[in-house]
Every structure is written in structure tokens, then in C-alpha cells.
Short mmCIF file of C-alpha atoms and ligand atoms in Angstrom, two decimals:
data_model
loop_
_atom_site.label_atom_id
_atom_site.label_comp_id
_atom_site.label_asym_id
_atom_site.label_seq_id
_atom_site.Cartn_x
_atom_site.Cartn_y
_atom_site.Cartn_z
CA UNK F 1 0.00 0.00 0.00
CA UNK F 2 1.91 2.55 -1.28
CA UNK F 3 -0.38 5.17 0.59
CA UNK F 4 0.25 3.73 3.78
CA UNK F 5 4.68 4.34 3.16
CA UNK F 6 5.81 6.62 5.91
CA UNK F 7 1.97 7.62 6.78
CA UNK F 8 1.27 6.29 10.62
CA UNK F 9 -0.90 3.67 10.34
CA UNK F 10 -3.58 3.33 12.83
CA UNK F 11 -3.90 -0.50 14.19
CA UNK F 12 -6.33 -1.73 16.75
CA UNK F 13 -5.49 -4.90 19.06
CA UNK F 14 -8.28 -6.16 20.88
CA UNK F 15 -6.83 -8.55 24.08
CA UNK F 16 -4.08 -6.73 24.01
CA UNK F 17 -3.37 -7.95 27.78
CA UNK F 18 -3.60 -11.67 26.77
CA UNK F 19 -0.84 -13.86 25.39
CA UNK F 20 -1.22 -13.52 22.11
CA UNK F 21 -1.77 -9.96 22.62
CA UNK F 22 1.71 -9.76 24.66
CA UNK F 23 3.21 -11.79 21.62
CA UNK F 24 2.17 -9.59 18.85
CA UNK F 25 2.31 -6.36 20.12
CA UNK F 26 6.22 -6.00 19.54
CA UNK F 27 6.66 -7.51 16.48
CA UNK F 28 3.92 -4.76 14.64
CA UNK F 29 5.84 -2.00 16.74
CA UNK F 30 9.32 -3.13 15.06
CA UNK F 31 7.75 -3.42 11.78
CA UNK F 32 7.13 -6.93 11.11
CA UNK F 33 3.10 -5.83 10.34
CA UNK F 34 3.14 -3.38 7.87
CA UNK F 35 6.95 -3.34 7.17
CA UNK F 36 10.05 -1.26 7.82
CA UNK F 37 9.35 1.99 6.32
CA UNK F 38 5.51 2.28 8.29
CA UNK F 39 4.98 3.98 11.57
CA UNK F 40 2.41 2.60 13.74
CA UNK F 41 -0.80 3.81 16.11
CA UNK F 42 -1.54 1.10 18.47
CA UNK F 43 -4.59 1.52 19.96
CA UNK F 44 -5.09 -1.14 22.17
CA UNK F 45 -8.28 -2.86 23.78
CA UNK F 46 -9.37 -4.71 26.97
CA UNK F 47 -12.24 -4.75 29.03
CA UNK F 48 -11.75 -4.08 32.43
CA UNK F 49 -10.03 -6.45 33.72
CA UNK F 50 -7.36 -7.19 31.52
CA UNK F 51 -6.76 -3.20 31.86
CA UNK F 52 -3.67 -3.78 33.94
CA UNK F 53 -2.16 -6.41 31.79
CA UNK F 54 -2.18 -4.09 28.67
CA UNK F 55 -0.94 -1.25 30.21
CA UNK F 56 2.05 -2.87 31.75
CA UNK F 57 2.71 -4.44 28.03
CA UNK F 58 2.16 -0.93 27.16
CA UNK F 59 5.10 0.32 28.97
CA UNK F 60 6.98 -2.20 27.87
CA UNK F 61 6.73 -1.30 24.63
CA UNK F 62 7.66 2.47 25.60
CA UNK F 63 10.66 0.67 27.39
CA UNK F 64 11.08 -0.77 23.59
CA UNK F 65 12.17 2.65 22.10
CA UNK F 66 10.60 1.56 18.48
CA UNK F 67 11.43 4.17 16.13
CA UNK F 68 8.38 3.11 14.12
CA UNK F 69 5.91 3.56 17.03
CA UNK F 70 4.38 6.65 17.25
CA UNK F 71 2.09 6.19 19.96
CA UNK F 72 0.11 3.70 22.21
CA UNK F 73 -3.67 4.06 23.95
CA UNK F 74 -4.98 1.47 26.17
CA UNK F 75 -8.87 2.00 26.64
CA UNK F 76 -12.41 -0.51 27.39
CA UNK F 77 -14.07 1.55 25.04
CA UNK F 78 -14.46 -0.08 21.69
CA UNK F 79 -15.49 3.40 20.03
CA UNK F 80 -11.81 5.05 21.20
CA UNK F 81 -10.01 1.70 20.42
CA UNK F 82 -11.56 1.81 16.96
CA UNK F 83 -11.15 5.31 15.77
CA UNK F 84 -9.64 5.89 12.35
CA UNK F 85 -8.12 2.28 12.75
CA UNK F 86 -6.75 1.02 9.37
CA UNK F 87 -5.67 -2.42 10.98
CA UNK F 88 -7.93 -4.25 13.28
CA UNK F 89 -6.38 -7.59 15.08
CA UNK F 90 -9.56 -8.55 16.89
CA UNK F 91 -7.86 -11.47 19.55
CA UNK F 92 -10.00 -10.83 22.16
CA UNK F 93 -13.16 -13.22 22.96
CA UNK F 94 -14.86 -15.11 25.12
CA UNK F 95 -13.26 -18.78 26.04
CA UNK F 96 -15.48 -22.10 25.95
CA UNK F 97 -15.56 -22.86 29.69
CA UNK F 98 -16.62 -26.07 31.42
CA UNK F 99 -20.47 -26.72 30.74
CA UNK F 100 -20.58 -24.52 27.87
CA UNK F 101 -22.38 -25.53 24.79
CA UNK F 102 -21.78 -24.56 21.70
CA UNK F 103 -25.22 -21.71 22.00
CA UNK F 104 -23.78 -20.41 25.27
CA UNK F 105 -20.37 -20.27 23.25
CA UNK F 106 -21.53 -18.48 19.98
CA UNK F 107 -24.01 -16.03 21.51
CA UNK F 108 -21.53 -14.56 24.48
CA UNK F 109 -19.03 -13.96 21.52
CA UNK F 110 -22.09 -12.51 19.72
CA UNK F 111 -21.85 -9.72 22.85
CA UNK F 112 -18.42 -9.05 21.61
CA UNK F 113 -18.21 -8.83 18.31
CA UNK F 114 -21.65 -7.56 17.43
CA UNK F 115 -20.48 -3.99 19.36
CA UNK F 116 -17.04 -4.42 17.73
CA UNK F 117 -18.54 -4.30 14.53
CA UNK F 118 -20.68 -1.29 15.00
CA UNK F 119 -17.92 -0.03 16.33
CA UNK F 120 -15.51 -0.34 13.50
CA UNK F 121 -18.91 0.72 11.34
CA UNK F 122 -18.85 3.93 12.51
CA UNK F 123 -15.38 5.09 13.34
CA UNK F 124 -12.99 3.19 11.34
CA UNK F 125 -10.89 4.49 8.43
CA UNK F 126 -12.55 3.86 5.34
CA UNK F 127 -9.44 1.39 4.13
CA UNK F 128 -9.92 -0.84 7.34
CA UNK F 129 -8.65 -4.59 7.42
CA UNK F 130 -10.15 -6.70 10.20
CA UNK F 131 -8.49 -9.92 11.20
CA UNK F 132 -10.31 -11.88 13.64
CA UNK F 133 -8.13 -14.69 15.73
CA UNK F 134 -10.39 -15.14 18.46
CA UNK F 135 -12.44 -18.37 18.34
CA UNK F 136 -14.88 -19.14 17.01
CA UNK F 137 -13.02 -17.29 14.70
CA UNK F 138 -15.04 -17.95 11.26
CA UNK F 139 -18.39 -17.22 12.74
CA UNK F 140 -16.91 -14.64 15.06
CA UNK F 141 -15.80 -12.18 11.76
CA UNK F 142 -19.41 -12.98 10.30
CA UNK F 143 -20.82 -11.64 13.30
CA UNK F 144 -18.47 -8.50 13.13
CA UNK F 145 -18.99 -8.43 9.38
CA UNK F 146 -22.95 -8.14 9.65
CA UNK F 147 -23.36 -5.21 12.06
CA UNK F 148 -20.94 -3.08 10.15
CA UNK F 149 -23.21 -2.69 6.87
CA UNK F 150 -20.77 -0.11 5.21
CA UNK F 151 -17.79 -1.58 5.70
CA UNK F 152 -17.51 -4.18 2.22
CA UNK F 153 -17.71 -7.85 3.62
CA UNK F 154 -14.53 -8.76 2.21
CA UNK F 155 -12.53 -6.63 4.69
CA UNK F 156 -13.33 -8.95 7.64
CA UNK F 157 -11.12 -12.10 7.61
CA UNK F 158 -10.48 -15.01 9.96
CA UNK F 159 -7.21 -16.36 10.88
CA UNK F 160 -6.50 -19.89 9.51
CA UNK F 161 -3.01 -18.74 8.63
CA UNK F 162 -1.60 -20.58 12.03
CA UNK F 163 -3.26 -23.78 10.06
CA UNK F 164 -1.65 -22.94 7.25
CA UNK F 165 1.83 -22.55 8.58
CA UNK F 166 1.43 -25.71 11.14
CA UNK F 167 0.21 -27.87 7.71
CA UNK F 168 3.59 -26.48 5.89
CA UNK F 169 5.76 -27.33 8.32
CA UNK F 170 4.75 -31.15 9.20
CA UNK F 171 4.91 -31.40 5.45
CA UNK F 172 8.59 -30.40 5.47
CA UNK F 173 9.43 -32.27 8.57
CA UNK F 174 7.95 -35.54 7.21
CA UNK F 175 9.86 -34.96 4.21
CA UNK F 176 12.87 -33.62 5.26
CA UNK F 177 13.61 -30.45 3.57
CA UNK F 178 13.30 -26.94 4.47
CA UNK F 179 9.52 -24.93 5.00
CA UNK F 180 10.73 -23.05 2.09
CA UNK F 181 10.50 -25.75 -0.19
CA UNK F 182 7.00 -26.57 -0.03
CA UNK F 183 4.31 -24.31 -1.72
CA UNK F 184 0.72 -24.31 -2.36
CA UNK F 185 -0.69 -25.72 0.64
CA UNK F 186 -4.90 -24.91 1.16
CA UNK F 187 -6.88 -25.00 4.71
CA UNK F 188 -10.21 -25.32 3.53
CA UNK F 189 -13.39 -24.71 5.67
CA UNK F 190 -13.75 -23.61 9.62
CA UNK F 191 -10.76 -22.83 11.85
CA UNK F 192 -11.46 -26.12 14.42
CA UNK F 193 -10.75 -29.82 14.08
CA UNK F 194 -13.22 -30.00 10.78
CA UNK F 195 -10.68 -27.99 9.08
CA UNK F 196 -9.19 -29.68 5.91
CA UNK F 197 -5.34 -29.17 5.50
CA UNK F 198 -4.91 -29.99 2.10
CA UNK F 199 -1.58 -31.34 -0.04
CA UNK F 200 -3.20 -32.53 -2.93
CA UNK F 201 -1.75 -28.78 -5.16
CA UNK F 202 1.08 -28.60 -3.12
CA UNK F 203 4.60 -28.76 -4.30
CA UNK F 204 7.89 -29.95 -2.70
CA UNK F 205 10.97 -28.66 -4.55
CA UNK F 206 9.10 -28.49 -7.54
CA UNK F 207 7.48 -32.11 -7.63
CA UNK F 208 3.88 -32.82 -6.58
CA UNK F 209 3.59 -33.43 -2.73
CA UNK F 210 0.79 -36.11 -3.60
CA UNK F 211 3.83 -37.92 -5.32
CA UNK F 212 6.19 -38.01 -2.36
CA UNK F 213 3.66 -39.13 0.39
CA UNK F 214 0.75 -41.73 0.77
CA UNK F 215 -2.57 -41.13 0.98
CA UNK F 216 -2.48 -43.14 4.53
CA UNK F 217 -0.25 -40.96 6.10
CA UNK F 218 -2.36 -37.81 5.10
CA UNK F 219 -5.66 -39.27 6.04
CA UNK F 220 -4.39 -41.28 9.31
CA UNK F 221 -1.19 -38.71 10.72
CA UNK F 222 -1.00 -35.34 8.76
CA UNK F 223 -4.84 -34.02 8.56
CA UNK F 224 -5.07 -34.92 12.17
CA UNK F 225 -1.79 -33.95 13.65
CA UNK F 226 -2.89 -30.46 11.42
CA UNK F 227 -6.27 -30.02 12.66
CA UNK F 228 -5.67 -30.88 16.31
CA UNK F 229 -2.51 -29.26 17.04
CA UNK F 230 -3.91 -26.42 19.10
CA UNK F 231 -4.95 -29.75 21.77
CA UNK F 232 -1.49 -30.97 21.48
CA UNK F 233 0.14 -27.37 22.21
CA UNK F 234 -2.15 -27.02 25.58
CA UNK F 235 -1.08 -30.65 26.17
CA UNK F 236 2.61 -30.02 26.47
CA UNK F 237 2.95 -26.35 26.90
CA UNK F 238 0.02 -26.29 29.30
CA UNK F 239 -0.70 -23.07 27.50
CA UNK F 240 -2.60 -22.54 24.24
CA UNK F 241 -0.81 -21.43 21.24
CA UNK F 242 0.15 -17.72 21.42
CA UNK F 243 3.95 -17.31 19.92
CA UNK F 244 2.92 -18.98 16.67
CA UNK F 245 -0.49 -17.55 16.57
CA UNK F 246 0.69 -13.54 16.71
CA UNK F 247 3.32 -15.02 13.99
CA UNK F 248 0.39 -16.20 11.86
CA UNK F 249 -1.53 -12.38 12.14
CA UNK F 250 2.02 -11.27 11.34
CA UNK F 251 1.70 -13.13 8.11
CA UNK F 252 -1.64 -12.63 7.22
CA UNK F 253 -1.75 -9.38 7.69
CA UNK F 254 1.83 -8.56 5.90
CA UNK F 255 0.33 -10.43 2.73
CA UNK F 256 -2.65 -8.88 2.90
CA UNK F 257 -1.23 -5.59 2.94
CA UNK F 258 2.05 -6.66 0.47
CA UNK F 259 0.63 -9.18 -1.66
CA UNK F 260 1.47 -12.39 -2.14
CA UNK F 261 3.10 -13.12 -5.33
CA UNK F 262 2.06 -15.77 -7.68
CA UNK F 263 1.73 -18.04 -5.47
CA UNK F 264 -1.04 -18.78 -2.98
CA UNK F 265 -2.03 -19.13 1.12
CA UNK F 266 -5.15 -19.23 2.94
CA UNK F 267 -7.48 -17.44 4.91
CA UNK F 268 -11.09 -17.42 6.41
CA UNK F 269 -12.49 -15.07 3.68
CA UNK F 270 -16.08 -13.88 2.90
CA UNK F 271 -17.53 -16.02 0.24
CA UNK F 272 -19.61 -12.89 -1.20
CA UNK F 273 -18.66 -10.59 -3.90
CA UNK F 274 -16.02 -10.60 -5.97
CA UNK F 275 -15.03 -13.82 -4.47
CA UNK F 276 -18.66 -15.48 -4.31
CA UNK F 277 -18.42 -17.35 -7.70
CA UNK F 278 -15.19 -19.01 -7.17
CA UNK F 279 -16.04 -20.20 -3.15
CA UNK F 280 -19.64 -21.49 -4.70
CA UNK F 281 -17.39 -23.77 -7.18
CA UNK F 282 -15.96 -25.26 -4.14
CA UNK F 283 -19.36 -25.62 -2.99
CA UNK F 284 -19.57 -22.76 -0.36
CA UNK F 285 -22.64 -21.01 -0.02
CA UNK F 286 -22.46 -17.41 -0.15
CA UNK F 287 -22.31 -15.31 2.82
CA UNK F 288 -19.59 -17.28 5.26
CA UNK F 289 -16.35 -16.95 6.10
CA UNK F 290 -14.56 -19.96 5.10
CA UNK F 291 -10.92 -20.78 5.03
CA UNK F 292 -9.86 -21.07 1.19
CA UNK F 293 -7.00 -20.81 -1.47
CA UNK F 294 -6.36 -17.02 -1.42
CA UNK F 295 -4.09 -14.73 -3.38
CA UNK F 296 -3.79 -11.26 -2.21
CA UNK F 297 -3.74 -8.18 -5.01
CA UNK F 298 -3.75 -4.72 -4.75
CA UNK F 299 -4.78 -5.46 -1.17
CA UNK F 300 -7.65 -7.54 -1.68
CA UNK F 301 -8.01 -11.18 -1.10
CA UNK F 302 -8.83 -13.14 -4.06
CA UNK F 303 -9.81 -16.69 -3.61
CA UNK F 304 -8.10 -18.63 -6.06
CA UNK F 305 -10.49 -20.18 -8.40
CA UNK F 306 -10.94 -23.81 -10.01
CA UNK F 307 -8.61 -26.16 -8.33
CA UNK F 308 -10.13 -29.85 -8.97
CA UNK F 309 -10.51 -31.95 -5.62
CA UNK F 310 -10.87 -35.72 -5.37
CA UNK F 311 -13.39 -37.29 -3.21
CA UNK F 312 -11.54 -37.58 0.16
CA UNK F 313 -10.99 -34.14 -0.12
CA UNK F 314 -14.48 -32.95 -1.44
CA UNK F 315 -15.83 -34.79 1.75
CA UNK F 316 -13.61 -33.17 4.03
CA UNK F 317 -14.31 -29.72 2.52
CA UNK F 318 -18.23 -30.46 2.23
CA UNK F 319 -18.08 -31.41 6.43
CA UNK F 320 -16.31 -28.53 7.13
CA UNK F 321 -18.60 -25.99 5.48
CA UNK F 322 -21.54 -27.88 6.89
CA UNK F 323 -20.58 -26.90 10.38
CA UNK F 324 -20.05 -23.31 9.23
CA UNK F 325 -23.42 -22.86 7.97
CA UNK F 326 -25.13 -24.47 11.09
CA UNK F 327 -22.76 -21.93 13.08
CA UNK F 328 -24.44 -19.32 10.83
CA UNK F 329 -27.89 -21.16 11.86
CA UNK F 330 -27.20 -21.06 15.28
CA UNK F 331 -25.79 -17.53 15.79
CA UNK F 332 -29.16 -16.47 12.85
CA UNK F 333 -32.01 -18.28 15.47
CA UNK F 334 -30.20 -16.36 18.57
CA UNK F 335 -31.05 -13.13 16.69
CA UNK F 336 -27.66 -12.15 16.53
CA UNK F 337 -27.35 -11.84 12.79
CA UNK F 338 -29.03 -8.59 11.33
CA UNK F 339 -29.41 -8.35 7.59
P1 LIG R 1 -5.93 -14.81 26.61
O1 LIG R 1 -7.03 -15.28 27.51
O2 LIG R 1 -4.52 -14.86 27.08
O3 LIG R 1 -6.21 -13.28 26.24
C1 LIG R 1 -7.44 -12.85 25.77
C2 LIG R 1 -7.59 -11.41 26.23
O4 LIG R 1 -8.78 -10.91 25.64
C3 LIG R 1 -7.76 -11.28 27.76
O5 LIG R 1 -6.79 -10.37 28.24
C4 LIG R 1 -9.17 -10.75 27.93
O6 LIG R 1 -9.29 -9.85 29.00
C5 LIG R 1 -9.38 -10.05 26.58
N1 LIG R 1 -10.78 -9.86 26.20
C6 LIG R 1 -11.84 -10.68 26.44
N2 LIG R 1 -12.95 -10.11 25.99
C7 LIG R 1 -12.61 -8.95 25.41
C8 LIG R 1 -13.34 -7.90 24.78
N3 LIG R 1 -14.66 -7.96 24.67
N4 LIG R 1 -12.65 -6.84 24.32
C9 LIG R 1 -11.32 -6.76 24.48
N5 LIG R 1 -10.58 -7.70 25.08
C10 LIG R 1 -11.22 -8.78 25.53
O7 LIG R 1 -6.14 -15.56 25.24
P2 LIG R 1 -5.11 -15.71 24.02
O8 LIG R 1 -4.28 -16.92 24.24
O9 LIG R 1 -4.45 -14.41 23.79
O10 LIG R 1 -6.13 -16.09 22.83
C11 LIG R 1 -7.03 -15.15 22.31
C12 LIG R 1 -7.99 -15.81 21.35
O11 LIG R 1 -7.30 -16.37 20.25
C13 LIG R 1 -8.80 -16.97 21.95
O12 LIG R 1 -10.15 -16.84 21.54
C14 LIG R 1 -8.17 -18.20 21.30
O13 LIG R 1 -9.09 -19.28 21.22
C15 LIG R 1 -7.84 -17.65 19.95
N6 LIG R 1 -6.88 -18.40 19.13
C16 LIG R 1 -7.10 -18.43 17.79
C17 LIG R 1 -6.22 -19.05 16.93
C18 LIG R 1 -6.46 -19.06 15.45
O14 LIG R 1 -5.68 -19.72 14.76
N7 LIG R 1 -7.48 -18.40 14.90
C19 LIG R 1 -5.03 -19.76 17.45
C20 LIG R 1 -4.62 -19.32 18.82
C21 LIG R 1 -5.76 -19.06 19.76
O15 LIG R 1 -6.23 -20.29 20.25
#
């Protein structure tokens, strides 16, 4: 964004005070975001409680002496935290707690990003980017998407870029060569453990993954290691991810913003618009935010149309959407979903 090149650019963290929050926050101050040559607003959110915990990352991040950082606000109000912000990392949300079905789950995150949305609706800059990480993180950015009616649909995005990455990597560890061999990876459908990590158009040093590695060790070791990787992170970090998540914003974000070449990545994207017709040939119904094949140009996600999928995969992909559109369901017979 050439516009954006030495202009301070306003970006919003919500749960700033959380772990991803205190794992992100440094790396957009040095640059990693937007780049080297953009200063930064942060404008940082947290309700109440979590007050404290952002303010103390905040002067920490004073403490950091970023030349690119031109200033830091820590508020609860979603108005202030969302005023003229071209970058919005929405992280914070509610947890699934003991007891909680899915409802519960779906309609307290309703209470957040509903607000968020009519908050980024009415004060945002008119180029605004919103990347939602906090789960559910699909149904979350619908939510977001649908009570900020000017704000084009396509500019709310979910993070399945952490799926992405993990699916890269135990590609390249299984076979041995560097992450930067392999290319042209998908995550198709909802950011949980229906998710479909996909090989089948992926390269390895030029030759087809699908040609290097059998069809039982995708369906019985790498879709599930993929899918349920955030479990096995609690399980031995007895934390959930946070490093590797605020490195996956990092990335999505940095694409979004700087393209991404010829090549391709994915992201939870709005099936409408300019990107209805190619999600509806993977069989997505308009209106959801799905993970898909996405290229990003001129700052716009473009889901990458007309890649052929056998049936293992189609399956996968068909499951997947399924439980997006009964999340839409859900959230729609709460009465949380205007339009
Ligand atoms: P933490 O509990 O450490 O931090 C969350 C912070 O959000 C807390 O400080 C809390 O006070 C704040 N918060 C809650 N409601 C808020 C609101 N309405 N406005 C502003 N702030 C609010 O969680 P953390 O580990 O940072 O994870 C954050 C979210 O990311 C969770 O929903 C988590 O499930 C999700 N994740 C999503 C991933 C993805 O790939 N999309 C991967 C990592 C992570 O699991």
C-alpha cells in the first residue's frame, strides 16, 4: 500500500493484555506488520479487567524505544479503540468454559463482536482490514462483518493462517527439507478440528507433494496432527498457542497488505462478492467466512479459483462448510445476525 509508506498507520489490538496480545504487540511495533518503512498507532483494547495487563505491556513497549511507534492508547471503550483504525487484530473473545455448549459459546461472543462491529462501522478508516483470531473465529468475523453494513464484507477475515503454517511445516518435517520448499498448501473450511489441511496442489521442490507421500499418512497422521494441534500445544505447553499464533496475524496481515506473489495461502475469507463465484465452485454457499486458497492483489483477497478436488478431499471440505453454515444457523435463530 503505497499510501500507507511513511503515513502512521492506525492498528487496533483487541486482548491486548492476553498472550497472544503480549506476543504480537512487539513484532507490529518493530515493523514486522506493515513493514520497515511504516509507523504505527496502536490503539489497544481490553475490558476491564485485563486493563492492567495491557498497560504494563504498554510500557513495555515504551521501554522498547521503536522508532516506528508513534504512539500507544490502552482503553475498554471499543469506540476510542476503533477510531480511524486502518488495521484491526480482533484477539480478544470469550473462552469455551466447562459446561458450555456450543449456544452459550456463539451467543456470548455474539456480545463481543456484534459492538465491535458497529464499532468499527462507525469510526474506522474507510481502508480498514479486520483480522479476527479469536475463536470461534469464522463465525466470530461474520458476526463482526454483519453489524458493520458499510464496511464491504470482504474486509473482515479469519485467521487460519496458524493452520496454514502448522500444515507447511509437518509437510517439510515428514519430508525432510526446508519450510521453504513446499508451496501451495490450502486449509479449507472452519478454523477447528473439521478444518481440511490440504496437499493434494502442493509442491515440494518443484514435484507434486501427492507424489512423495501416501494417501495413509495424510488421512491417518497429517490431517489430524494439522487439525488438532492447538490440543497438542495445551497438552505439552500447558498453554494454548500464542507465539505462533501472533506469527500467523504477522503473516496474514503482511500479505494482505504486500501481496502475495504468484503463489497462494489461505485465509477465512467472505464467500460474497467478488469472491462469491469461485467459493460457490468449491461448494460454499455465499455469505460465510470460510478458510480457502487465497491470493492477495492490490490489497484484496482473491480466492483462487478452479482447483479440482478428489473425493476424500471434497468430503472433508463439504463437512467442514456444513458446520459453518449451522454456526451461521445457530448464531441467525439467537437473533444475533441482522441483515
Ligand atoms: P488470553 O485469555 O490470554 O487473552 C485474551 C484477552 O482478551 C484477555 O486479556 C481478555 O481480557 C481479553 N478480552 C476478552 N474479551 C474482550 C473484549 N470484549 N474486548 C477486548 N478484550 C477482551 O487468550 P489468548 O491466548 O491471547 O487467545 C485469544 C484468542 O485467540 C482466543 O479466543 C483463542 O481461542 C484464539 N486463538 C485463535 C487461533 C487461530 O488460529 N485463529 C489460534 C490461537 C488461539 O487459540
Amino acid at each position: 500500500m503505497a499510501a500507507w509508506t511513511r503515513e502512521p498507520v492506525t492498528v487496533t489490538v483487541t486482548g491486548a493484555g492476553g498472550q497472544i496480545g503480549y506476543a504480537l504487540l512487539f513484532r507490529i511495533a518493530s515493523g514486522q506488520l506493515l513493514g520497515p518503512d511504516t509507523p504505527v498507532r496502536l490503539q489497544l483494547l481490553e475490558i476491564p479487567q485485563g486493563l492492567r495487563s495491557a498497560e504494563g505491556t504498554a510500557l513495555e513497549l515504551i521501554d522498547g524505544a521503536f522508532p516506528l511507534l508513534t504512539s500507544i492508547d490502552v482503553t475498554d471503550s471499543a469506540s476510542d479503540a476503533f477510531d480511524g483504525t486502518n488495521v484491526a487484530l480482533l484477539v480478544g473473545a470469550r473462552p469455551r468454559t466447562a459446561g458450555m455448549e456450543r449456544a452459550d459459546l456463539l451467543e456470548a461472543n455474539a456480545a463481543i463482536f456484534g459492538p465491535q462491529g458497529r464499532a468499527i462501522n462507525e469510526g474506522a478508516a474507510s481502508d480498514v482490514r479486520v483480522l479476527v483470531v479469536g475463536n470461534p473465529a469464522n463465525t466470530n468475523a461474520l458476526i463482526a462483518s454483519s453489524h458493520a453494513a458499510d464496511v464491504p464484507r470482504e474486509r473482515f477475515t479469519a485467521m487460519t493462517r496458524l493452520d496454514h503454517n502448522r500444515a507447511v511445516a509437518q509437510l517439510a518435517l515428514k519430508l525432510e527439507v526446508p519450510v521453504a520448499a513446499v508451496h501451495g498448501v490450502i486449509i479449507w473450511g472452519n478454523h477447528s478440528a473439521t478444518q481440511y489441511p490440504d496437499v493434494t496442489h502442493a509442491t515440494v521442490d518443484g514435484r507434486s507433494a501427492t507424489d512423495l507421500v501416501d494417501e495413509e499418512w495424510l488421512e491417518g497422521v497429517f490431517v489430524p496432527k494439522v487439525a488438532r494441534r492447538g490440543a497438542e500445544i495445551i497438552e505439552v505447553r500447558g498453554a494454548s498457542s500464542a507465539a505462533s499464533a501472533a506469527n500467523a496475524a504477522i503473516d496474514h496481515v503482511y500479505d494482505w497488505v504486500n501481496g502475495t506473489g504468484d503463489g497462494w495461502t489461505s485465509a477465512g475469507v467472505s464467500s460474497s462478492g467478488e469472491n462469491a463465484e469461485a467459493a460457490a465452485g468449491y461448494g460454499v454457499p455465499e455469505g460465510l467466512v470460510c478458510s480457502l486458497p487465497v491470493r492477495s492483489v492490490d490489497g484484496e483477497w482473491r480466492v483462487v479459483p478452479g482447483f479440482d478436488e478428489g473425493p476424500i478431499a471434497q468430503a472433508h471440505i463439504e463437512a467442514s462448510v456444513a458446520e459453518l453454515v449451522e454456526e451461521r444457523e445457530a448464531v441467525r435463530a439467537l437473533g444475533l445476525l441482522p441483515g
